[in-house]
Short mmCIF file of N, CA and C in Angstrom, two decimals:
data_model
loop_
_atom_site.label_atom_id
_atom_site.label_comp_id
_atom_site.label_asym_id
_atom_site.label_seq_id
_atom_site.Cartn_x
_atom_site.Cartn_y
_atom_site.Cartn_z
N UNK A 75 -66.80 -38.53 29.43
CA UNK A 75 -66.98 -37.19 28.89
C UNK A 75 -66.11 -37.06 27.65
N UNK A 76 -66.74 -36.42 26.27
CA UNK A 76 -66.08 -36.40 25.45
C UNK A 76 -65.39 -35.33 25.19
N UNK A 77 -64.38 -34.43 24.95
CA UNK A 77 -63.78 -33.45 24.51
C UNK A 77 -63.35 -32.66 23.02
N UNK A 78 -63.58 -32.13 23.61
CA UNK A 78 -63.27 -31.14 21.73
C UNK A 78 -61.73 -32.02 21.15
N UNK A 79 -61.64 -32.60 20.35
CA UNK A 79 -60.38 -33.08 19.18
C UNK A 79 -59.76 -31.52 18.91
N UNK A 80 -59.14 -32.26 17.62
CA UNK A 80 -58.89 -31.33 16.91
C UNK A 80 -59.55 -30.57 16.08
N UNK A 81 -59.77 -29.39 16.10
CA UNK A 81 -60.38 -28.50 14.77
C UNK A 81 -60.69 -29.29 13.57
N UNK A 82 -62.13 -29.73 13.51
CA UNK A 82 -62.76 -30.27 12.04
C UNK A 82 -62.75 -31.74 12.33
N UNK A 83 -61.80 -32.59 13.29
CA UNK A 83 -62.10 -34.05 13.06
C UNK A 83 -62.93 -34.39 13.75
N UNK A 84 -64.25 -35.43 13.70
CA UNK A 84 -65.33 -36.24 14.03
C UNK A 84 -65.93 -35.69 15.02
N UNK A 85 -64.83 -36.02 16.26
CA UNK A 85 -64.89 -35.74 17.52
C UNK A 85 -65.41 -33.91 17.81
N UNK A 86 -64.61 -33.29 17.60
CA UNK A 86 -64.61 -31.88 17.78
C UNK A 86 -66.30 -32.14 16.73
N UNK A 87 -66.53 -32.71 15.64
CA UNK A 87 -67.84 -32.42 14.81
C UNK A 87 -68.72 -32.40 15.69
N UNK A 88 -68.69 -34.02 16.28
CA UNK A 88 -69.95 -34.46 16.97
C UNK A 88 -69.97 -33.63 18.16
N UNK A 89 -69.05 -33.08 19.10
CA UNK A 89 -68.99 -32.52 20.24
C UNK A 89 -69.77 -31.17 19.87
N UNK A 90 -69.26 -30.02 18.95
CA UNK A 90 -70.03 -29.06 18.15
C UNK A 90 -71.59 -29.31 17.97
N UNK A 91 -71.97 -30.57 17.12
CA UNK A 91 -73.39 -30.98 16.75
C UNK A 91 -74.23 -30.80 17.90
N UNK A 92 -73.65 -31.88 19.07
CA UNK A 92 -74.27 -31.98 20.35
C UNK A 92 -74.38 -30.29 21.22
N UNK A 93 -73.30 -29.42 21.30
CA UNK A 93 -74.10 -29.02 22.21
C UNK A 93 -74.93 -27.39 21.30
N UNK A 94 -74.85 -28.03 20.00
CA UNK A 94 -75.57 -27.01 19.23
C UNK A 94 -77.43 -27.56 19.06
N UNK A 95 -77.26 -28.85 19.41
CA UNK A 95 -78.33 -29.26 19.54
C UNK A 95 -79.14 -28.78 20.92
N UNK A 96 -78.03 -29.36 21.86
CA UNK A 96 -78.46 -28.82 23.55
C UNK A 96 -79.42 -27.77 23.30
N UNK A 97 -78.92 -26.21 22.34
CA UNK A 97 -78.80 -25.20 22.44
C UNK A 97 -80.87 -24.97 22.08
N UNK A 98 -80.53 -25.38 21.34
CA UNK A 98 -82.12 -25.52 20.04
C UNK A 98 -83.07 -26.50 21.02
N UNK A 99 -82.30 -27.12 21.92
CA UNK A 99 -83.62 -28.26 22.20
C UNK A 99 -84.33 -27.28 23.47
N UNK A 100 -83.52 -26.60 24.25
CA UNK A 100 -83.76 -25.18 25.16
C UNK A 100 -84.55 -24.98 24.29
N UNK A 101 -84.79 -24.08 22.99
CA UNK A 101 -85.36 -23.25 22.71
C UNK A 101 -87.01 -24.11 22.24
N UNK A 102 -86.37 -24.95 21.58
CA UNK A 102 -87.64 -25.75 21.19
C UNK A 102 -88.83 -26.88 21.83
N UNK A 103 -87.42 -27.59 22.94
CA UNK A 103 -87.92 -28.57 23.33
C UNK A 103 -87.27 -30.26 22.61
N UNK A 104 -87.94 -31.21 22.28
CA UNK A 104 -87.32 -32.57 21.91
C UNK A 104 -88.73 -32.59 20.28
N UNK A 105 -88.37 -31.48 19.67
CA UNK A 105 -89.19 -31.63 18.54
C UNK A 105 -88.70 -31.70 17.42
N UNK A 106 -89.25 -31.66 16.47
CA UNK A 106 -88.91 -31.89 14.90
C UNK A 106 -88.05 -30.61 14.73
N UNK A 107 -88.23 -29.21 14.92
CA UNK A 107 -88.45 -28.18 14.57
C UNK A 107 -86.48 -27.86 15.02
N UNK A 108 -86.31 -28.20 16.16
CA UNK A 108 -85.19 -28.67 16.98
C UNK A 108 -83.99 -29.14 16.55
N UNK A 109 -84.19 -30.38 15.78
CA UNK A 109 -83.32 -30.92 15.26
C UNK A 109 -83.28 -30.50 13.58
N UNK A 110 -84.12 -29.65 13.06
CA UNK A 110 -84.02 -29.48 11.68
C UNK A 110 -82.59 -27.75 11.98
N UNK A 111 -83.51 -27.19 13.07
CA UNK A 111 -82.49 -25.80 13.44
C UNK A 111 -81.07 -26.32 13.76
N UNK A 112 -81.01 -27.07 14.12
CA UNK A 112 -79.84 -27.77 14.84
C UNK A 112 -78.97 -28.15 13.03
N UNK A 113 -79.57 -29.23 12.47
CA UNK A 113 -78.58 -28.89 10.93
C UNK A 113 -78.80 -28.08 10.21
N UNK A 114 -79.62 -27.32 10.34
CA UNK A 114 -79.69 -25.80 9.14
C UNK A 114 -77.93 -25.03 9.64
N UNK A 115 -77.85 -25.26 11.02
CA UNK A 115 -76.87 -24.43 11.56
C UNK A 115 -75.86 -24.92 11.21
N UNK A 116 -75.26 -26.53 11.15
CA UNK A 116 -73.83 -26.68 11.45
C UNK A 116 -73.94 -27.19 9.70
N UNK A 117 -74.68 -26.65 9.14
CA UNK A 117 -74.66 -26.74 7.13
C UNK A 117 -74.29 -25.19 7.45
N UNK A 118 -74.59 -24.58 8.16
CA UNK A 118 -74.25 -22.94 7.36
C UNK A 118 -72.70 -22.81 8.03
N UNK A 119 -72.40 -23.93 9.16
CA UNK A 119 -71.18 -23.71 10.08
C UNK A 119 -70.14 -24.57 9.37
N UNK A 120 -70.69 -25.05 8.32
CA UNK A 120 -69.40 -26.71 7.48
C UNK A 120 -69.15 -27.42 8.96
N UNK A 121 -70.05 -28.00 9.80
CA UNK A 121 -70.26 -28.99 11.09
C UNK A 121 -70.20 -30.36 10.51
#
């Protein structure tokens, strides 16, 4: 299991990415649409 780092390094990124993805794939499913919402977000979040 991975854990949140520190504020802004890799770890804490990718941990953020992932369960912002989780979040979108609920809503979407395992689609295109999914993973584009997923970086529109962590570009408006500096992820």
């Amino acid at each position: 299991m991975i854990y949140d780092g520190e504020k802004g390094d890799i770890i804490s990124q990718y941990v953020t990415f992932t369960r912002i993805y989780n979040e979108q794939m609920k809503k979407y499913g395992r689609t295109r649409r999914a993973v584009l919402e997923t970086i529109q977000i962590c570009r408006d979040e500096n992820i």
